[in-house]
Short mmCIF file of C-alpha atoms (C1' of nucleotides) in Angstrom, two decimals:
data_model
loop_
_atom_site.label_atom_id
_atom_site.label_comp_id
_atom_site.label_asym_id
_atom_site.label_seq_id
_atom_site.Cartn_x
_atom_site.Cartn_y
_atom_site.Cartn_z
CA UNK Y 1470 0.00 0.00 0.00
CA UNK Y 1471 1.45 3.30 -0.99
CA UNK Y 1472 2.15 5.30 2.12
CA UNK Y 1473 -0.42 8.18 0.89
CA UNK Y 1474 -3.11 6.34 0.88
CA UNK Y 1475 -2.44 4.65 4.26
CA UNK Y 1476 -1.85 8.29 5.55
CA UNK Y 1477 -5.29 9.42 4.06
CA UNK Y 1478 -6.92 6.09 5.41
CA UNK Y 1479 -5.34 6.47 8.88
CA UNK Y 1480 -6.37 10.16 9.45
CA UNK Y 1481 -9.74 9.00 8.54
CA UNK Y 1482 -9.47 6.62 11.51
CA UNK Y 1483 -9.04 3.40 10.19
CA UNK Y 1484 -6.33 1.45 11.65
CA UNK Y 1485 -4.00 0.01 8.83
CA UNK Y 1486 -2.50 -3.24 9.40
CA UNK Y 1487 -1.00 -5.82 7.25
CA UNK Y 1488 -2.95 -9.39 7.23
CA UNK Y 1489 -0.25 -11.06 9.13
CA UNK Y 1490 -0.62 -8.51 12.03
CA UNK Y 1491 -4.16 -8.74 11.89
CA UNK Y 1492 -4.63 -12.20 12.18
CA UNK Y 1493 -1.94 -12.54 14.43
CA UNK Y 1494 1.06 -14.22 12.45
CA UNK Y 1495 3.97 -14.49 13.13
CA UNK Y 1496 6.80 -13.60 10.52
CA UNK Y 1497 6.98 -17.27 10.30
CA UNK Y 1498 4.04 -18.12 10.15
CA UNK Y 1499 3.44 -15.00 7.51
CA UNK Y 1500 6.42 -16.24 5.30
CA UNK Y 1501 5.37 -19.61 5.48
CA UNK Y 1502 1.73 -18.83 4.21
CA UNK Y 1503 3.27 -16.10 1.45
CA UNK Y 1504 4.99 -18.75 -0.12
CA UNK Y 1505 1.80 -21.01 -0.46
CA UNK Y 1506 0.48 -18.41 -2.01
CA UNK Y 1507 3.37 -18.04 -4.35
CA UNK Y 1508 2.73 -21.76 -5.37
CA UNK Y 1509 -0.79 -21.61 -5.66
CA UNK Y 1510 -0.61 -18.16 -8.12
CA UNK Y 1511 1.88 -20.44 -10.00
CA UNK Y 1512 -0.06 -23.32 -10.38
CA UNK Y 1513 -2.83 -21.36 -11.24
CA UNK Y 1514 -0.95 -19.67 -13.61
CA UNK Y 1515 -0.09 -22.76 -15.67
CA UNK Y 1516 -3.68 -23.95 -15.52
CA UNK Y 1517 -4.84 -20.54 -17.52
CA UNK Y 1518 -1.72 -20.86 -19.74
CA UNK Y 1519 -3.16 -24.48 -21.07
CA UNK Y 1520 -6.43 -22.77 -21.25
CA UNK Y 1521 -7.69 -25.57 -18.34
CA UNK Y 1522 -10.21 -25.63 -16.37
CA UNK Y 1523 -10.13 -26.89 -12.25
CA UNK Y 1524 -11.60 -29.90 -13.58
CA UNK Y 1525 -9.76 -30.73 -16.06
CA UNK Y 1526 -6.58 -30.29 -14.22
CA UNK Y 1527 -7.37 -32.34 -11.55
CA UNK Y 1528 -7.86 -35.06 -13.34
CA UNK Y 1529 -4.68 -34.76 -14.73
CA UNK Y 1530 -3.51 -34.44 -11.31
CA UNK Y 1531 -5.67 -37.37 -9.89
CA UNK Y 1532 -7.48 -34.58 -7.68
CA UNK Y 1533 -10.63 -33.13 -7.72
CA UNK Y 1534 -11.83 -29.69 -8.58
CA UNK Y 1535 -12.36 -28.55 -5.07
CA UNK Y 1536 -8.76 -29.40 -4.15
CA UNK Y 1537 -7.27 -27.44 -7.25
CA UNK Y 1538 -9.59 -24.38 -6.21
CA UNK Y 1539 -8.03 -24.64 -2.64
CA UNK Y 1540 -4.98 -25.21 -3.93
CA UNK Y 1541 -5.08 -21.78 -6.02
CA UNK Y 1542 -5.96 -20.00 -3.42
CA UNK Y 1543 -3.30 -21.36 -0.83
CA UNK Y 1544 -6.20 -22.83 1.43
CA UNK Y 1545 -4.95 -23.51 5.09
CA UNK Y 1546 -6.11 -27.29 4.29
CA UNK Y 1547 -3.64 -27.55 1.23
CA UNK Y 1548 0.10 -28.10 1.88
CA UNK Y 1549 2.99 -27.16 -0.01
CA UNK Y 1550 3.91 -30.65 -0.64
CA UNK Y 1551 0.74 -30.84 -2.58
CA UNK Y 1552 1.50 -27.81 -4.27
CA UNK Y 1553 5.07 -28.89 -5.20
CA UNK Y 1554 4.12 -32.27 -6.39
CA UNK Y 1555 1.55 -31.08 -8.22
CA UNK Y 1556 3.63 -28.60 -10.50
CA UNK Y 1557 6.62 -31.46 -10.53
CA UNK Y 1558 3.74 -33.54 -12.14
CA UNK Y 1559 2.76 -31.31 -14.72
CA UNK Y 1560 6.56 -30.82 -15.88
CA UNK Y 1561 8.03 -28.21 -13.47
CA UNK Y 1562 11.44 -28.42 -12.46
CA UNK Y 1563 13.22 -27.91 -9.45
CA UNK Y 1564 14.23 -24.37 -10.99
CA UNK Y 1565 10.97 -23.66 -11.82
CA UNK Y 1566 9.85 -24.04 -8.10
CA UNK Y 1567 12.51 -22.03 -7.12
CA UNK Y 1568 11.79 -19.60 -9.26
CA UNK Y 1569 7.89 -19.08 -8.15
CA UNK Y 1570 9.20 -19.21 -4.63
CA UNK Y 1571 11.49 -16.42 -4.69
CA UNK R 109 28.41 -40.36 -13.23
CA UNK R 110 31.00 -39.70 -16.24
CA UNK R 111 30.63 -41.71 -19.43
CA UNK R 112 33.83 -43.22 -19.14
CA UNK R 113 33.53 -44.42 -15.57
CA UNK R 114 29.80 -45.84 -16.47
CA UNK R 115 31.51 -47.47 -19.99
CA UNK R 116 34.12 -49.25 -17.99
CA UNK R 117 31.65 -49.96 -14.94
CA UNK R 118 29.39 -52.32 -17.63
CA UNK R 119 31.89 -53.54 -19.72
CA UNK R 120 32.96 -54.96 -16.01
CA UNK R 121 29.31 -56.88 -15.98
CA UNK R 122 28.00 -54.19 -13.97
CA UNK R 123 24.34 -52.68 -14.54
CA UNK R 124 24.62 -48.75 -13.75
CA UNK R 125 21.14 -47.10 -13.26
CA UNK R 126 20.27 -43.91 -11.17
CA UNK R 127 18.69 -44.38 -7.58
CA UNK R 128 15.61 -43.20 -9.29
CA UNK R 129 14.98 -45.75 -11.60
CA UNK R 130 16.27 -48.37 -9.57
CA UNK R 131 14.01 -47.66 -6.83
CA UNK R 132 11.44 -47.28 -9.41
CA UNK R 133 10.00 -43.94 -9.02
CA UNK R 134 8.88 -41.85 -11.86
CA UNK R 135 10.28 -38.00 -13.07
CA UNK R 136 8.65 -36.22 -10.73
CA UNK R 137 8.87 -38.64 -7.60
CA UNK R 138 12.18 -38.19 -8.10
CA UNK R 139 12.73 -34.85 -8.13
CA UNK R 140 10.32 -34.25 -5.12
CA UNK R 141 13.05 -36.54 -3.38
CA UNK R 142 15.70 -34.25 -4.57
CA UNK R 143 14.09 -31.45 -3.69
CA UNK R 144 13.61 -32.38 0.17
CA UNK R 145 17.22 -34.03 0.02
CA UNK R 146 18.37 -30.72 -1.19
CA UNK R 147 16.27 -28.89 1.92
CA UNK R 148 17.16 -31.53 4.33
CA UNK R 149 21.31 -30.53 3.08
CA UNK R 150 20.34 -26.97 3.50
CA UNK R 151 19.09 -27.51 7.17
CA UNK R 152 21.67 -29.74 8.06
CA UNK R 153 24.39 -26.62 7.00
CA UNK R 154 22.47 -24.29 9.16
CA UNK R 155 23.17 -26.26 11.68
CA UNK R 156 26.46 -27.53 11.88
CA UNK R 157 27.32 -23.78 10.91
CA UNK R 158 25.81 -22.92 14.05
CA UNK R 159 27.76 -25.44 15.70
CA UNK R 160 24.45 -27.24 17.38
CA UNK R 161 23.55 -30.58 17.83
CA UNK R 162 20.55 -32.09 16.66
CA UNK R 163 19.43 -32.30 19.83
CA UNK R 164 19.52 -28.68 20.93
CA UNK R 165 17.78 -27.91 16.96
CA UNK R 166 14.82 -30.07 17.90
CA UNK R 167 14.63 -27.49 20.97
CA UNK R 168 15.03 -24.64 19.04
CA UNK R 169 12.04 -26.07 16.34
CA UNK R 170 9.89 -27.28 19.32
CA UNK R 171 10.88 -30.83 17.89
CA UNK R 172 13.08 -34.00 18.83
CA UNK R 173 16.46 -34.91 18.12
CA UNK R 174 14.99 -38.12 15.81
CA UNK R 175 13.18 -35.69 13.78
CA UNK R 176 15.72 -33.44 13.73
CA UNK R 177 17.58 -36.32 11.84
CA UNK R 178 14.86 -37.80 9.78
CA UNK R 179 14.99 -34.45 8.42
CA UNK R 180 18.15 -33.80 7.40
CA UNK R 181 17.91 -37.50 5.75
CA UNK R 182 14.89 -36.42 3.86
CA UNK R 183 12.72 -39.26 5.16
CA UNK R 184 9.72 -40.58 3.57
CA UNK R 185 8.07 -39.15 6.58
CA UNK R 186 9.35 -36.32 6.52
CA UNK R 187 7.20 -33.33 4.66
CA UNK R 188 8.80 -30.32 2.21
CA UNK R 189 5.95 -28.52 4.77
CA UNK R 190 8.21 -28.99 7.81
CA UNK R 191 11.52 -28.84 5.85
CA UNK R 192 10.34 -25.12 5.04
CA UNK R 193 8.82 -24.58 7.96
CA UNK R 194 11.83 -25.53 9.86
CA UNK R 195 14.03 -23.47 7.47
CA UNK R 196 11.69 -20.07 7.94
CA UNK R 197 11.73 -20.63 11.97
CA UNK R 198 15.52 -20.34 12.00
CA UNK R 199 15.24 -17.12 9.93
CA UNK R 200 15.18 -18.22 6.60
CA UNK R 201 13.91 -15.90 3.75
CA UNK R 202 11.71 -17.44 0.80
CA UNK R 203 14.95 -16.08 -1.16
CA UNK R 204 17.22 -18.64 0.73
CA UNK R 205 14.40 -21.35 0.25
CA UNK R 206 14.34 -20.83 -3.52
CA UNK R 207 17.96 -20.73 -3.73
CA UNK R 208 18.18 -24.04 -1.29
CA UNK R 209 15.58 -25.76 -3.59
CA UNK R 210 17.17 -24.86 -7.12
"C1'" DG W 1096 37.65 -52.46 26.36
"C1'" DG W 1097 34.13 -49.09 27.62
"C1'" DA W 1098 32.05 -44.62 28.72
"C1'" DA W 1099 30.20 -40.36 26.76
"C1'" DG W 1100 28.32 -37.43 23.25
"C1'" DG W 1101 26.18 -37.36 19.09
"C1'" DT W 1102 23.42 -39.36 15.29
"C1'" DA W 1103 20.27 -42.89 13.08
"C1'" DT W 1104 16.21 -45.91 13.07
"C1'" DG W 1105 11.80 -48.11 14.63
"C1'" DT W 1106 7.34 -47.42 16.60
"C1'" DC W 1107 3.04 -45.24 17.94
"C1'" DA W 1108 -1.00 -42.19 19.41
"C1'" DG W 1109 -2.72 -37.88 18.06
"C1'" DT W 1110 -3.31 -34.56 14.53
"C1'" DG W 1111 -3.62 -32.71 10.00
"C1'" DC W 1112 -4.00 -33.39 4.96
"C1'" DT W 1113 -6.39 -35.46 0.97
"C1'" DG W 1114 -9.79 -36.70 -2.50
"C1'" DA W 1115 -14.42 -36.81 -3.01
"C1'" DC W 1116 -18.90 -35.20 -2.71
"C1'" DA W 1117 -22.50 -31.68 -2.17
"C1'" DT W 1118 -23.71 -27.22 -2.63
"C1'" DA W 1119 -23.19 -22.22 -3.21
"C1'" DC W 1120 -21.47 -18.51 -5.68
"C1'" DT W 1121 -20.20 -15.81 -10.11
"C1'" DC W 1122 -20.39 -14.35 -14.66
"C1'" DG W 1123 -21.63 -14.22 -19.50
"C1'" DC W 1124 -25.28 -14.83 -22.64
"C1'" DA W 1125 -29.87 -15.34 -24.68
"C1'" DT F 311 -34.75 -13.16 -15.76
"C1'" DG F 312 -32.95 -17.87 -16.22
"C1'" DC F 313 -29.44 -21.06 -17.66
"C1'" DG F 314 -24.95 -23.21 -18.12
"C1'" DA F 315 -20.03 -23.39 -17.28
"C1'" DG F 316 -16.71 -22.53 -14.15
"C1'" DT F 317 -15.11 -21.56 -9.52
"C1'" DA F 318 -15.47 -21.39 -4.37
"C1'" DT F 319 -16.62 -23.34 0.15
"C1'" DG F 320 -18.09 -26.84 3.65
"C1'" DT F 321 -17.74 -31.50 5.27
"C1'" DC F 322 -15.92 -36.02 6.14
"C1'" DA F 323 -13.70 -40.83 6.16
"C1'" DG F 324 -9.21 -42.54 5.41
"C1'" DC F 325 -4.47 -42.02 5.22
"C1'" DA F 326 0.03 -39.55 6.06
"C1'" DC F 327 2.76 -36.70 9.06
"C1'" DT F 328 4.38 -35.35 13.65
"C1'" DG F 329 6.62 -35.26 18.19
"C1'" DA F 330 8.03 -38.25 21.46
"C1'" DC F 331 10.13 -42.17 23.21
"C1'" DA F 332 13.23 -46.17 23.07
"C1'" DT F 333 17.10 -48.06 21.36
"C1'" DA F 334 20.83 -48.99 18.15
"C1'" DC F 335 24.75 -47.20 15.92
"C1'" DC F 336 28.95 -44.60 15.42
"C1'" DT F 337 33.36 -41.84 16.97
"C1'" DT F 338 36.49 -40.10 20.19
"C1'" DC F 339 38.83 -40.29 24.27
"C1'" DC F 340 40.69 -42.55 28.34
#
DNA sequence: GGAAGGTATGTCAGTGCTGACATACTCGCA
DNA sequence: TGCGAGTATGTCAGCACTGACATACCTTCC
């Protein structure tokens, strides 16, 4: 957020936190989940690139739509292992990964 | 492995195959194993550059000493969820992760 | 040899993740 | 407005992961 608008926002009383302090994460925990997210945008990413839908990508991915849509949008149920072995599995490399992480 | 050492190896009755397809596991099974070998390396640096035992790690991560290990031998039941986890507690940056995983 | 400090391996109860299903939401189009 | 295709969200049984414990396996030193 530009520092402007939190300015304008914050003389207008609002209180202008990011998510992590809001919900109480730690810079772990904060990390941890902004790298999920990373993933998921990646995976996501590829899916629209192949012109995919959920569906269809989880069956390539022997998943179901549900999980994909959680998976995209770095649900608390969905791991990172999922997330990694699902990109391996639709030809990712370990550099690829990397790169999404970083 | 070089050529030459691999040439000589089978001319010697030897049958040289990678761990991978030995064990069986497909592309990406076996670079999700690389990938948490090459986490379970980076933790395992951390640590001895710290000049701590596994032991007082597993303190440190709110773990034990066997998982401390299982870890840094990338065990099947190990995840890349606590590999990262573990890396981000001791004050790793998603940078360091990505450059740890490529 | 054997004691001590460190690391590896096996096991297990409790917890969390997973695929699947059902259902709700969203958006474009007729 | 209503419909269809796609996406999001809630739930759950079954399986995988986790910390903890016990114990085995090294090295190093005496």
């Amino acid at each position: 957020m530009k520092s402007t608008k939190k300015q304008r926002l914050e003389v207008a009383g609002w209180r202008v936190s990011s998510a992590a302090t809001f919900l109480g994460l730690s810079a772990e925990e904060a990390a941890f989940v902004e790298l999920k997210v990373a993933l998921g945008q990646s995976l996501r990413r590829w899916r629209t690139r192949q012109k995919l839908t959920q569906g269809e990508l989880a069956v390539r991915l022997q998943s179901s739509q549900s999980r994909v849509a959680k998976m995209e949008a770095a649900d608390p149920t969905v791991s990172v292992d999922l997330l990694v072995r699902s990109l391996l599995k639709l030809g990712a490399r370990r550099k690829d990964i990397a790169r999404a992480i970083a």
